Structure formats: C-alpha cells, structure tokens
XYZ file of C-alpha atoms in Angstrom:
685
model
C -0.117 -34.739 17.334
C -4.010 -35.270 17.373
C -5.516 -38.338 16.160
C -6.599 -37.934 12.447
C -9.901 -37.676 11.537
C -11.911 -39.961 9.376
C -13.089 -38.530 6.202
C -16.493 -40.062 5.232
C -19.313 -38.594 2.294
C -21.962 -36.947 3.316
C -25.876 -38.470 3.182
C -28.186 -37.276 0.528
C -30.252 -35.775 3.218
C -27.238 -33.415 4.556
C -26.247 -32.501 1.023
C -29.353 -31.218 -0.423
C -29.454 -29.171 2.245
C -26.308 -27.396 2.140
C -25.823 -24.320 -0.297
C -23.607 -26.644 -2.500
C -22.091 -25.420 -5.807
C -19.210 -23.300 -4.772
C -17.297 -21.535 -7.365
C -13.729 -20.764 -6.948
C -13.535 -17.121 -8.677
C -9.694 -16.399 -8.829
C -6.487 -17.793 -7.146
C -6.604 -15.941 -4.070
C -10.248 -17.862 -3.428
C -8.555 -21.097 -3.972
C -5.970 -20.060 -1.303
C -8.491 -19.208 1.257
C -10.170 -22.282 1.280
C -6.792 -24.267 1.308
C -5.249 -22.001 4.381
C -8.820 -22.780 6.024
C -8.166 -26.739 5.283
C -4.480 -26.669 7.014
C -5.546 -24.777 9.963
C -8.500 -27.546 10.638
C -5.543 -30.008 10.464
C -3.619 -28.202 13.624
C -0.915 -27.025 11.558
C 1.658 -24.600 13.021
C 3.414 -24.005 10.109
C 1.856 -23.126 6.586
C 4.133 -22.113 3.369
C 2.420 -20.682 0.396
C 4.368 -20.665 -3.089
C 2.908 -19.194 -6.572
C 3.937 -18.366 -9.805
C 2.371 -15.965 -12.353
C 0.208 -14.592 -9.564
C -0.902 -18.120 -8.891
C -2.384 -18.909 -12.310
C 0.750 -21.032 -12.967
C 1.367 -22.559 -9.690
C -0.834 -22.069 -6.145
C 1.104 -24.179 -3.920
C 0.570 -24.927 0.080
C 2.460 -26.953 2.273
C 1.451 -27.665 5.851
C 2.430 -29.713 8.951
C -0.887 -30.628 9.990
C -2.364 -34.095 10.737
C -2.527 -34.836 6.826
C -4.666 -37.368 4.890
C -4.911 -40.998 5.673
C -3.878 -43.142 2.686
C -7.409 -44.797 2.304
C -9.073 -41.539 1.909
C -7.208 -40.121 -1.171
C -9.574 -42.003 -3.273
C -12.377 -39.683 -2.426
C -11.036 -36.535 -0.489
C -11.501 -34.922 -3.874
C -15.289 -35.921 -4.404
C -18.006 -33.505 -3.940
C -19.179 -33.601 -0.364
C -16.475 -35.297 1.221
C -15.604 -34.156 4.590
C -13.783 -34.729 7.856
C -15.906 -32.162 9.992
C -19.588 -32.776 9.004
C -21.844 -35.849 9.617
C -25.425 -34.625 9.540
C -27.126 -31.242 9.449
C -27.520 -30.231 12.657
C -24.020 -30.427 13.340
C -24.223 -26.866 11.622
C -25.499 -25.332 14.964
C -22.348 -25.686 16.397
C -19.802 -26.129 14.004
C -16.561 -24.501 14.890
C -14.187 -25.121 11.744
C -13.764 -23.419 8.690
C -14.857 -25.951 6.518
C -17.737 -27.941 6.491
C -19.345 -28.838 3.147
C -16.039 -30.698 1.488
C -16.345 -28.660 -1.806
C -13.297 -26.969 -1.772
C -10.800 -29.203 -3.027
C -13.388 -30.544 -5.629
C -14.233 -27.526 -7.043
C -10.366 -26.601 -7.555
C -9.570 -30.314 -9.020
C -12.311 -29.327 -11.700
C -10.541 -26.351 -12.840
C -7.017 -27.066 -12.659
C -4.424 -29.702 -12.404
C -4.457 -30.748 -8.751
C -1.621 -32.567 -6.484
C -1.941 -33.965 -3.053
C 1.096 -34.927 -1.423
C 0.626 -36.254 2.375
C 1.966 -38.164 5.394
C 0.382 -38.634 8.795
C 2.161 -39.466 12.276
C 1.229 -43.162 11.777
C 2.667 -43.860 8.115
C 5.925 -44.501 7.668
C 5.731 -42.563 4.055
C 4.018 -40.006 2.497
C 1.571 -40.367 -0.626
C 1.007 -38.751 -3.642
C -1.995 -38.441 -5.713
C -3.163 -36.722 -9.079
C -6.755 -35.249 -9.711
C -9.018 -34.297 -12.292
C -12.769 -33.400 -12.105
C -12.556 -34.912 -8.864
C -11.470 -38.191 -9.442
C -8.211 -39.979 -8.785
C -6.221 -40.291 -11.887
C -4.232 -43.365 -10.299
C -3.406 -45.330 -7.427
C -1.402 -43.239 -4.677
C 1.909 -43.438 -5.389
C 4.506 -44.057 -1.772
C 7.620 -41.059 -1.915
C 9.216 -39.061 0.848
C 7.877 -36.636 2.290
C 7.715 -34.889 6.186
C 4.384 -35.124 8.334
C 1.637 -32.832 6.858
C 0.268 -31.964 3.418
C 1.269 -30.011 0.291
C -1.091 -29.285 -2.594
C -0.114 -27.858 -5.857
C -2.676 -26.205 -8.150
C -1.427 -25.846 -11.064
C -2.839 -24.208 -14.530
C -5.529 -22.649 -12.866
C -8.318 -22.445 -15.249
C -6.761 -24.071 -18.184
C -10.166 -25.448 -19.028
C -11.953 -22.252 -18.574
C -10.516 -19.663 -20.851
C -13.457 -16.785 -20.502
C -12.457 -16.732 -16.454
C -9.017 -16.689 -16.931
C -8.651 -13.502 -19.232
C -11.511 -11.994 -16.897
C -8.852 -12.051 -14.359
C -6.381 -9.137 -13.988
C -2.899 -8.933 -14.216
C -0.435 -11.704 -12.384
C 0.951 -9.107 -10.233
C -2.882 -7.827 -9.307
C -3.521 -11.460 -8.296
C -0.190 -12.069 -6.532
C -1.415 -8.794 -4.047
C -4.675 -10.425 -3.935
C -3.019 -13.718 -2.660
C -0.366 -11.546 -0.387
C -3.621 -9.935 1.321
C -5.413 -13.290 1.699
C -2.393 -14.113 3.531
C -1.832 -11.361 5.623
C -4.835 -11.414 7.000
C -4.886 -15.122 8.424
C -1.404 -14.335 9.312
C -2.566 -11.572 11.784
C -5.629 -13.550 13.154
C -3.754 -16.489 13.647
C -0.220 -15.112 15.249
C 0.486 -18.590 16.914
C 0.701 -20.209 13.212
C 3.928 -19.499 11.133
C 3.159 -18.218 7.752
C 5.217 -17.664 4.458
C 4.606 -16.106 1.023
C 7.423 -16.254 -2.018
C 7.209 -16.322 -5.477
C 8.723 -19.702 -7.424
C 12.149 -19.679 -8.103
C 12.855 -16.776 -5.471
C 15.017 -17.048 -1.888
C 13.045 -14.003 -0.095
C 9.594 -14.071 0.781
C 7.010 -11.675 0.321
C 5.538 -12.524 3.586
C 7.053 -14.252 6.613
C 5.680 -14.490 10.188
C 7.442 -16.880 12.822
C 5.255 -19.116 15.057
C 3.768 -18.022 18.057
C 3.983 -14.677 17.430
C 1.529 -11.910 18.860
C -1.023 -9.894 16.868
C 1.243 -7.038 16.824
C 4.403 -8.564 16.179
C 2.601 -9.755 12.681
C 1.107 -6.438 12.131
C 4.721 -4.848 12.116
C 5.951 -7.699 10.373
C 3.319 -7.207 7.438
C 1.733 -3.902 7.666
C 5.062 -1.858 9.246
C 5.616 -0.184 12.091
C 3.978 3.146 11.438
C 0.792 1.208 12.133
C 2.077 -1.272 14.631
C 3.171 1.776 16.859
C -0.272 3.018 16.639
C -2.503 0.269 17.484
C -4.665 0.183 20.546
C -6.005 -3.100 22.018
C -9.677 -3.495 22.049
C -11.892 -5.790 24.483
C -15.515 -6.152 25.338
C -17.460 -9.204 26.570
C -21.412 -9.419 27.144
C -22.912 -12.470 28.892
C -26.165 -11.922 27.767
C -25.661 -11.034 23.943
C -22.883 -14.037 24.601
C -20.165 -12.655 22.600
C -16.444 -11.625 23.225
C -14.859 -9.059 20.903
C -10.823 -8.466 21.006
C -8.976 -6.429 18.580
C -6.546 -3.984 17.374
C -6.997 -0.504 16.024
C -5.254 2.419 15.051
C -5.082 5.406 17.571
C -6.617 9.027 16.134
C -2.758 9.513 15.059
C -3.017 7.245 12.479
C -4.859 7.603 9.512
C -4.597 6.194 5.599
C -6.550 7.181 2.676
C -8.298 3.506 2.273
C -10.020 1.755 5.476
C -8.277 -1.795 6.155
C -10.678 -3.886 7.644
C -9.769 -7.354 8.924
C -13.079 -9.047 10.398
C -13.212 -12.445 12.060
C -16.444 -14.289 13.253
C -15.915 -17.457 15.088
C -12.343 -17.148 13.645
C -13.699 -17.078 10.283
C -12.562 -14.204 7.447
C -16.265 -12.443 6.936
C -17.290 -8.881 5.739
C -20.004 -7.001 7.243
C -21.170 -4.129 5.612
C -22.837 -2.712 8.651
C -20.290 -2.894 11.021
C -17.804 -1.280 8.556
C -20.313 1.556 8.553
C -20.409 2.148 11.857
C -16.697 1.740 12.558
C -16.304 4.614 9.786
C -18.724 6.704 11.803
C -16.909 6.419 15.035
C -13.651 7.195 13.269
C -15.319 10.402 11.500
C -15.462 12.476 14.816
C -11.558 12.323 15.288
C -9.832 11.643 11.697
C -9.658 14.492 8.754
C -11.924 14.121 6.083
C -11.473 11.080 3.698
C -9.430 9.617 6.164
C -9.732 6.228 7.120
C -8.524 3.884 9.975
C -6.710 0.622 10.278
C -8.884 -2.148 12.224
C -8.243 -5.597 13.091
C -11.583 -7.356 15.055
C -12.168 -10.940 16.262
C -15.676 -11.190 17.415
C -16.450 -14.831 19.145
C -20.173 -15.603 18.880
C -21.894 -18.647 20.445
C -22.249 -21.179 17.410
C -25.942 -21.489 18.081
C -26.458 -17.658 17.026
C -24.575 -18.042 14.048
C -25.555 -19.158 10.574
C -22.382 -20.087 8.444
C -24.161 -21.683 5.590
C -25.397 -18.191 4.024
C -23.517 -17.692 1.081
C -21.070 -20.304 -0.867
C -18.206 -18.810 -0.203
C -18.658 -18.672 3.416
C -17.621 -14.841 3.062
C -21.001 -14.035 4.958
C -22.317 -15.035 8.013
C -25.910 -14.118 10.012
C -26.034 -13.941 13.751
C -28.700 -13.034 16.036
C -28.999 -9.592 18.029
C -26.987 -7.958 15.401
C -27.575 -4.584 15.890
C -26.890 -4.739 20.052
C -23.663 -5.882 18.996
C -22.854 -3.900 17.075
C -23.686 -0.998 19.193
C -21.672 -2.617 21.867
C -18.682 -2.744 19.664
C -19.115 1.321 18.484
C -19.259 1.509 22.627
C -16.424 -0.062 22.879
C -14.343 1.665 20.352
C -15.569 4.976 21.702
C -14.385 4.426 24.916
C -10.884 3.721 23.658
C -10.238 6.311 21.262
C -11.943 8.818 23.633
C -9.528 7.981 26.455
C -6.362 8.525 23.667
C -7.553 11.738 22.327
C -6.092 13.628 25.069
C -2.855 14.092 23.059
C -1.517 14.034 19.485
C 1.401 12.949 17.883
C 2.390 13.821 14.374
C 5.614 11.828 13.063
C 7.273 13.375 10.253
C 9.122 10.081 8.907
C 6.780 9.612 6.224
C 4.594 12.540 6.287
C 5.150 15.547 4.692
C 3.575 19.037 5.528
C -0.321 19.238 5.428
C -1.956 19.138 1.900
C -3.814 22.206 1.003
C -5.702 22.996 -2.363
C -4.016 22.531 -5.210
C -3.373 25.774 -7.433
C -3.659 25.463 -11.122
C -0.649 24.468 -13.426
C -0.247 28.136 -14.704
C 0.185 29.360 -10.903
C 2.854 26.710 -9.771
C 5.873 28.822 -11.320
C 4.232 32.144 -10.473
C 3.873 31.176 -6.818
C 6.781 32.846 -4.297
C 7.237 32.619 -0.644
C 7.806 35.433 1.594
C 8.530 33.631 4.362
C 11.353 35.101 6.634
C 13.980 32.239 6.655
C 15.983 32.048 10.103
C 19.816 32.152 9.995
C 20.017 28.488 11.649
C 18.170 27.416 8.594
C 20.100 28.882 5.935
C 21.815 26.291 3.488
C 25.022 26.882 1.009
C 22.370 25.163 -1.796
C 20.964 27.107 -4.792
C 18.482 25.340 -6.372
C 19.144 27.140 -9.634
C 22.993 26.041 -9.233
C 24.429 24.057 -12.670
C 26.832 21.210 -12.688
C 29.025 20.866 -15.415
C 28.158 17.428 -16.488
C 24.712 18.948 -17.504
C 26.124 20.424 -20.410
C 27.962 16.864 -21.817
C 24.906 14.992 -22.617
C 25.776 11.007 -23.345
C 26.177 9.584 -26.589
C 23.552 6.656 -27.086
C 25.539 3.383 -27.286
C 25.951 1.580 -30.807
C 26.232 -1.915 -28.773
C 22.828 -3.614 -29.405
C 20.144 -3.602 -26.672
C 21.185 -6.760 -24.337
C 19.028 -9.531 -24.035
C 16.338 -7.721 -26.062
C 12.675 -9.449 -26.356
C 12.375 -7.634 -29.770
C 14.112 -9.760 -32.208
C 12.777 -7.669 -35.384
C 14.799 -4.472 -36.928
C 16.429 -3.787 -33.758
C 18.379 -0.938 -35.494
C 14.815 0.830 -36.383
C 14.088 0.867 -32.980
C 17.844 1.649 -31.351
C 17.767 4.525 -34.110
C 14.884 6.790 -33.907
C 14.868 10.047 -34.682
C 12.788 12.921 -32.956
C 10.975 15.800 -34.514
C 8.308 18.034 -32.979
C 5.368 18.348 -34.433
C 4.297 21.211 -36.734
C 1.743 22.800 -34.008
C 4.298 23.433 -31.551
C 6.277 26.084 -33.696
C 5.046 29.096 -31.685
C 3.209 28.971 -28.432
C 0.057 30.745 -30.227
C -0.250 27.440 -32.577
C -0.902 25.043 -29.697
C -3.561 23.274 -30.091
C -6.136 23.961 -26.923
C -7.643 20.298 -26.044
C -11.409 21.459 -24.311
C -12.424 17.743 -24.429
C -14.824 17.186 -21.249
C -13.432 14.007 -20.068
C -9.578 15.433 -20.270
C -10.696 18.136 -18.247
C -11.971 15.795 -15.730
C -8.734 13.836 -15.710
C -6.600 17.001 -14.883
C -9.244 18.259 -12.227
C -8.801 14.855 -10.833
C -4.949 15.246 -10.545
C -5.429 18.987 -9.039
C -7.950 17.958 -6.502
C -5.439 15.030 -5.171
C -2.700 17.483 -4.909
C 0.200 18.094 -2.119
C 1.101 21.689 -1.371
C 4.118 20.780 0.600
C 5.273 18.446 -1.748
C 4.989 20.979 -4.343
C 6.907 23.402 -2.627
C 9.577 20.482 -2.304
C 9.821 18.962 -6.122
C 9.430 22.287 -7.795
C 12.549 23.815 -5.355
C 14.611 21.038 -4.553
C 18.469 20.329 -5.084
C 19.238 16.972 -6.529
C 21.859 14.653 -4.543
C 22.403 11.618 -6.495
C 21.281 8.380 -7.621
C 21.446 5.846 -5.279
C 20.261 3.064 -7.695
C 17.897 3.276 -10.841
C 15.032 3.178 -8.480
C 16.002 5.399 -5.430
C 17.843 8.841 -5.368
C 18.270 11.863 -3.122
C 17.098 15.268 -3.174
C 17.403 18.397 -0.695
C 15.223 21.079 -0.239
C 16.056 23.951 1.960
C 17.701 21.524 5.243
C 15.634 18.700 4.738
C 16.996 15.408 2.870
C 14.596 13.124 1.235
C 14.787 9.749 -0.478
C 12.789 9.434 -3.554
C 11.209 6.428 -5.602
C 12.183 7.156 -9.062
C 10.163 4.588 -10.715
C 6.736 5.570 -8.900
C 7.583 9.576 -9.639
C 7.992 8.677 -13.520
C 4.944 7.138 -13.941
C 3.199 10.058 -12.253
C 5.388 12.646 -14.191
C 4.704 10.938 -17.691
C 1.025 10.715 -17.074
C 0.856 14.233 -16.228
C 2.576 15.259 -19.059
C -0.031 13.261 -21.016
C -2.600 15.053 -19.868
C -1.382 18.572 -20.232
C 0.031 18.241 -23.507
C -3.052 16.428 -24.842
C -2.785 16.325 -28.532
C 0.793 18.361 -28.451
C 3.329 15.829 -28.462
C 6.500 15.533 -30.567
C 7.472 12.646 -32.546
C 9.975 9.830 -32.296
C 9.853 8.245 -35.837
C 11.309 5.028 -36.557
C 13.757 4.642 -39.235
C 11.984 1.526 -39.959
C 8.310 1.046 -39.072
C 7.649 -1.973 -37.160
C 5.007 -4.593 -37.274
C 2.208 -4.128 -34.315
C 1.676 -8.027 -35.440
C 5.151 -8.928 -34.325
C 5.225 -6.645 -31.392
C 2.404 -8.806 -30.280
C 3.815 -12.045 -30.879
C 6.841 -11.237 -28.888
C 5.649 -9.893 -25.940
C 3.136 -12.748 -25.892
C 6.593 -14.528 -25.502
C 7.533 -13.002 -22.132
C 6.066 -14.627 -19.249
C 4.894 -10.870 -18.138
C 2.187 -11.360 -20.574
C 0.686 -14.427 -18.460
C -0.536 -15.941 -21.992
C -0.993 -19.633 -21.643
C -2.671 -22.090 -24.217
C -6.167 -21.594 -23.010
C -6.197 -17.907 -24.007
C -6.135 -19.205 -27.810
C -3.278 -19.280 -30.378
C -0.736 -16.331 -30.146
C -1.297 -16.072 -33.906
C -4.426 -15.158 -33.009
C -3.950 -12.928 -30.246
C -1.723 -10.967 -32.145
C -3.931 -10.273 -35.072
C -6.509 -9.481 -32.956
C -4.089 -6.609 -31.201
C -2.899 -5.251 -34.508
C -6.936 -4.760 -35.764
C -7.797 -3.501 -32.304
C -5.142 -0.732 -32.752
C -5.498 -0.222 -36.095
C -9.247 0.096 -35.735
C -8.282 3.494 -33.300
C -5.313 4.605 -35.747
C -6.947 7.883 -36.082
C -7.068 8.955 -32.597
C -4.233 7.738 -31.682
C -2.083 9.647 -34.280
C -3.974 12.758 -33.590
C -3.880 12.981 -29.810
C -1.174 10.704 -28.758
C 1.243 10.892 -32.104
C 1.300 7.091 -32.449
C 1.176 6.872 -36.102
C -0.301 3.495 -37.690
C 0.313 3.033 -41.341
C -2.164 1.016 -43.559
C 0.139 -2.132 -43.130
C -0.471 -2.460 -39.586
C 3.160 -0.873 -38.777
C 4.041 1.408 -36.115
C 5.470 4.254 -37.186
C 6.112 7.008 -34.509
C 5.420 7.281 -30.911
C 5.272 10.203 -28.801
C 8.124 12.619 -27.558
C 7.247 13.502 -23.744
C 10.368 15.311 -23.045
C 13.657 16.487 -24.509
C 16.428 14.134 -24.546
C 14.561 11.042 -23.598
C 13.244 8.405 -25.392
C 11.712 5.209 -23.494
C 13.577 2.288 -23.411
C 12.657 0.322 -26.401
C 13.237 -3.223 -24.672
C 9.126 -2.440 -23.474
C 7.676 -1.690 -26.879
C 6.246 -5.136 -27.119
C 4.429 -5.222 -23.573
C 3.324 -1.547 -24.345
C 1.473 -2.380 -27.833
C -0.008 -5.559 -25.778
C -1.428 -3.938 -22.977
C -2.622 -1.090 -25.229
C -4.914 -3.414 -26.460
C -5.888 -5.521 -23.681
C -5.755 -2.953 -20.520
C -7.567 -0.208 -22.035
C -11.652 0.366 -21.697
C -11.748 1.784 -25.402
C -15.786 1.864 -25.114
C -15.569 4.682 -22.952
C -13.864 8.098 -23.844
C -12.876 8.960 -20.325
C -11.582 5.867 -19.056
C -9.997 5.034 -22.571
C -7.825 8.320 -22.578
C -7.274 7.600 -18.928
C -6.230 3.971 -19.826
C -3.936 5.168 -22.768
C -1.937 8.089 -20.943
C -1.350 5.492 -17.726
C 0.009 2.236 -20.097
C 1.960 4.484 -22.187
C 3.514 6.548 -18.707
C 4.037 3.082 -17.701
C 6.000 2.557 -20.782
C 8.151 5.468 -20.616
C 8.995 5.103 -17.356
C 10.245 1.877 -17.247
C 14.237 3.586 -17.550
C 14.084 3.192 -13.360
C 14.082 -0.802 -14.003
C 15.813 -1.291 -17.419
C 18.758 0.430 -15.691
C 19.034 -2.269 -12.967
C 21.327 -4.594 -14.625
C 24.062 -1.698 -15.268
C 24.130 -0.460 -11.647
C 25.050 -3.860 -10.565
C 28.068 -3.873 -12.017
C 31.252 -2.736 -10.016
C 33.483 -0.162 -11.762
C 36.373 -2.481 -12.165
C 33.888 -4.981 -14.261
C 32.667 -2.252 -16.598
C 34.060 -2.181 -20.116
C 33.878 1.127 -22.629
C 30.321 0.500 -23.246
C 28.903 -0.772 -20.070
C 30.496 2.244 -18.442
C 28.636 4.742 -20.862
C 25.426 2.927 -20.173
C 25.959 3.173 -16.232
C 26.643 7.426 -17.126
C 23.493 7.677 -19.697
C 21.041 6.534 -16.925
C 22.229 8.674 -14.560
C 22.475 11.862 -16.780
C 19.104 11.236 -17.991
C 17.239 10.719 -14.177
C 19.210 13.887 -13.207
C 18.823 16.446 -15.804
C 15.623 15.070 -17.261
C 13.423 13.209 -15.142
C 14.038 15.556 -11.808
C 14.713 18.552 -13.979
C 11.384 18.007 -15.053
C 9.953 17.741 -12.037
C 10.713 21.452 -11.258
C 8.456 22.760 -13.649
C 4.509 22.007 -14.135
C 4.264 18.708 -11.943
C 1.582 18.219 -9.282
C 2.657 15.804 -6.626
C -0.268 13.803 -5.524
C -1.098 13.333 -1.949
C -0.751 9.632 -1.790
C 3.152 10.492 -2.243
C 3.613 11.839 1.137
C 1.803 8.547 2.534
C 3.434 5.871 0.937
C 6.924 7.183 1.316
C 7.559 7.662 -2.200
C 9.201 10.768 -1.004
C 10.453 10.127 2.153
C 12.411 12.501 4.833
C 15.302 10.842 6.131
C 17.194 13.687 7.267
C 17.034 17.326 8.873
C 19.936 19.221 9.483
C 18.625 21.395 12.593
C 17.089 17.967 14.523
C 21.254 16.932 13.147
C 22.571 19.868 15.297
C 20.912 18.882 18.063
C 22.402 15.688 18.291
C 25.643 16.834 17.724
C 25.144 18.952 20.610
C 24.267 16.019 23.146
C 27.404 14.184 21.865
C-alpha cells in the first residue's frame, strides 16, 4: 500500500484564489464527493449503503490508504487537503479533489462520522463531526484498513432544502446513477450499492472488470451487445480519447451520456450536441444513443476550478478536439452501417401514428393468416370462473396502517353518478388542458402494442406483478403494476368528470389520514420538516380549498368538517387497496402542482392512478404463501387478486387502452416465446 499523504491546511493566498463555497445540493452530490475521495485514496473496493434515499443514512466504505489519526482533528475543516499545496499545483492537478471543502460542507448539514485505519496503525479510530469541528477526541475501535464515512440526517438543520428534494425513491435513483457512472469509468474498482437492511445489492461490480462487463451488469445486455469501441489520439492537440458507444442497431428515448475528462465526471453541452448530430443520420427521429467517453488532456490545458461543484471544466482548443471526436464517431458508425440487426426480445412491431380512442374498437385487419400461424385460441373465449366473483373477505386488513374507522374503509359502497344514466347525458369535457393531456397520450402510443393489448388471450398470473398473455402465436410477459398505472391514468383522462362513486359508510378524516401517512417511512418525514400535527393540518386545509374541483371532476367529495366522503369508481368490480389511502391523501397535497391547470390535472390523475394501481404490490404477501399454509380466508384473498387482475384489469385493456411506446422499450410487455420459432427448434432436435 502506498504511503499515507500528509494533510495540511492551505495558505490564505491559495484559499482566496480558489472558488470556495461549495454547496451540497442533494445526497447524490455528497456521494459524488465521497466516491472521489475514495478513488484518490487508491481504493479497489467501494461499498455504498443508503436509507431513505440517502436522507436518513448515506454511508461509504473503502479499502484505501485511510486517514492518519493526527489528521482527524482538521480533516473536516475548510480548505484542508493532501492534494494541493500552492495555487500553481492546479495546472497539473491529477486528483479529483483539491480544495478540501467536501467533508466540511457535508458536516455543516448532517451528522458526520468517520471510521478509518491506515496500514501503519494497529487499530481504527472513530470520530464525530459537527460544523467542521471534532466533537470529541477520536476513539480507538476495531476496523479494517480504509475509511468509512457515515452521513446521517442530511439537511436536518436546513428544512427548506430537505423539502425541496424529490421523493426518497427519486433520490435513490440519482445515487444509483452516480455509482453507475463511476463504476463504468473505474472498471478496475469494485462498486456496490444497497439499501440498509437489504441483503441484495442494487448495483454490484467486481474488481478488475472491463468497461463492457460493467455496462452489461449495470445497464443490461441489450446495450452491452451493441457497443463499439472508439479510440482517437492527437499529439498536436495533446489529447487521447477512449470510449464505448452503441451502434446503429440500438436506440433509446433519452440519451445516456457518460463523459469523463481527465477521469473527472463532467458535462459538455457542445460535445453532447455534436454526438446527437452524428447519430441523427443513423437513428430514427426522437431516438438517441448510449455513449461513454473518456477524454485525457494535458492537465496544463484544462481549468478544473471553474465551478464550485467541479461539474464543468474548460480546456484549450475545445472546437478542434470536438471535431476530432466527431470524425472518430462518424468513422466508427459508418463502418457498422453495412448491416442492421433487429432483435425481437424487448422490441415489438414498429410504432406508428396512434388512432383516436373511438377508432380502437372499430379497427379490423384483413390480412390473410397462413395455416402454420393458426392456433386454437379465441380472444373472446370466456372462463367459468369469470361468473364467480369472489366475495370480499370480512377479515380486518392485515397490518393496516389506517388505525381510524377501518370498517368504513373496508365496507365502502359504490354507486354511479346520475350523469351516467345514459350515454347522451354524459358530460363532454372540453377543457384545453385535458385535451392536451389526451393528445400527449395518443402521440406516445404504439401501434404494434395496440394490436396485442386489444386482441390477446390471458394465460395466467406469474405473481401479483407479472402476468402472461398470448397474441396469435406469441407469448408475452407483462408488468402488471406498470400497466395498471397507465390504464388508470388513461381512464382518469378520458372519463374526466364522469366517474362513478365509491362512498365510505363513515367519512374519513383528512387530518387523521395525513397523520397516519406521516408515521410511515415512505413519507420521508423527519423532525426538520416540522410537527406532524401542523403538516397534517396543512394537508387538510389545502385539499379543502380545492374541494369543489375535486368533487366536480374526480368524484372526491369532501365535507365541510374536513372528511373524505368518497373516491372515484374507475372500473366496475374494482376498489383500490385502502391501505394506500393515507399516502394517497398526503401525496395529493404535496406532489401536485396546484397553481397551473394542466400540471394540476395531470398530477391528480397520476397520483390517483398510482393509488389505484397498488393492487399489484398489496397482493404480494398473499402470493408468497404456499397452498398448504393458507387458511380459508387467505385462500380467498389469493383467489381475489388473481380474479381482479384477470377479469377486471386485463379485461379493461381490450377496450380503449392506448399502450405507450415506452412499454415496448423498457420490457413492460416482453416477448418470451414465439410458436413458429419453437417449431424450428423441435425440427433440429
């Protein structure tokens, strides 16, 4: 192991000439700084553990050189670093960090704990920090060589910053993106990312891997098998380019661009635009590539001290370097354009313009079907169990988080609104915002998938979140949760203002529902957000102020006392899992943009669809039980969700459902077998 570098405080002259004042904006930003410190410490294995999207816990552990015990006293003070001694060193800096601000910034907005051990020390030392200062002398403890940094309760003292962040799930996705990018570039270093308390890792790469191996592990084989290696070098411009880019057979809805300049993760708008222009010649409209580029420049030609987050850099001869990169890409893509390969595994028939909803059922095909493509199935065939609707279990909801009036939630009554007594009495909503949202749904539709979802035969449920369907001679596996969310979203848009009603036998207090939601870890509530009572009251007041609109357009009736009286009936024989009602009420108040009409309607529809689609996740506990272990009530519950998924959810797909194009790209509907291809396999056996 290399000798441990000495950490020293910078001179005032250097401090004044560095763009100081770096701000930790979110958990992913803090993690980026800590990963770079681990890489600077020559780590070969980096493990990241998070809880609640990194807001409750963000921990990183490495096997690097560690921190000397005598340096622990100043390691979290501003402008303390082992990588820079004088300002002129910036011209040849080769490490990620150089200002000595990352740990200091983090310690000002979180509880920071460092446990570290160097090769020369007999034991590890643990130290706690607040506002850049050591709280108590470091304590000896057991530990392996390297450093573990635990960041707890991020932004506990900056409530406005914490409230501005996205949901824990969104923050976790941002963290995963940071880990993925560094794992791709540093393929010789092993990375892992997991949530606290879980045994399986979300991301795990092995040390001494290759870039392609890590791309396959993180992004999937669909990208890895289409990669082309790109190389270019110029002694005059003093740059070297290496990278991996997808060929003309691969495209995605959104470009993924990983750019490292001198091993530093950065962005370059000019370079990204150039790459898009190169690929536009080969890919269909609105399709984009996956690109990873590593650019090594003479450190003297690069200014790394441009931005407080070091996310941007400036370098000399930028236009000429970008032109050379353009030429290298064009040469590589031109050479692979002689043959095109189309995979059917995660792709379905090409998309076209989407018909209006009224045309979906009236469309018919006159194509002649060859005898070898005939199968003995009929999409109109009905099963006997369709006519045996399961009775709702009288057993109380298991482990329900709703402690208030459970009977009124379970024993709700449904009734259609008076305006639906006949088709002629149906309200025709012509709000511009609603029409635009419908237009967006139709523009994003997939013609090939429409044929599948309107004429399929239901095969069976694999589990509550996956189901098998057959269309002609092809078998597909479907993500029920994703399909449910989109189905209910479209129902809410196209039946806007014309819903039936699910009325509770006893009204439910909005305040108490919000209080129950704030007790759940899913809500992400911390003491820094304020008292639960005040937040619950604000939820109640906000929804009451929108009561007239919610009742008129969404059949959500709120009485003057702040009680929820009813919710919309979106499908016959279907009631949403009421365990999700508290979070639904909380998210309605916090996740919807109530100030803009279009965004408001879209947000209410999205959150309502998410609440109604929870059937795929709420039934998981039942599906994990074995038949021998089920009592009579549990057997009814398993039968219940299977019946609803087959005879209510998937039956509704055959009507006016417009499947989006993304379903064909993200494997929501995935082809897993094709009968003619199977015959070919049998013939060879």
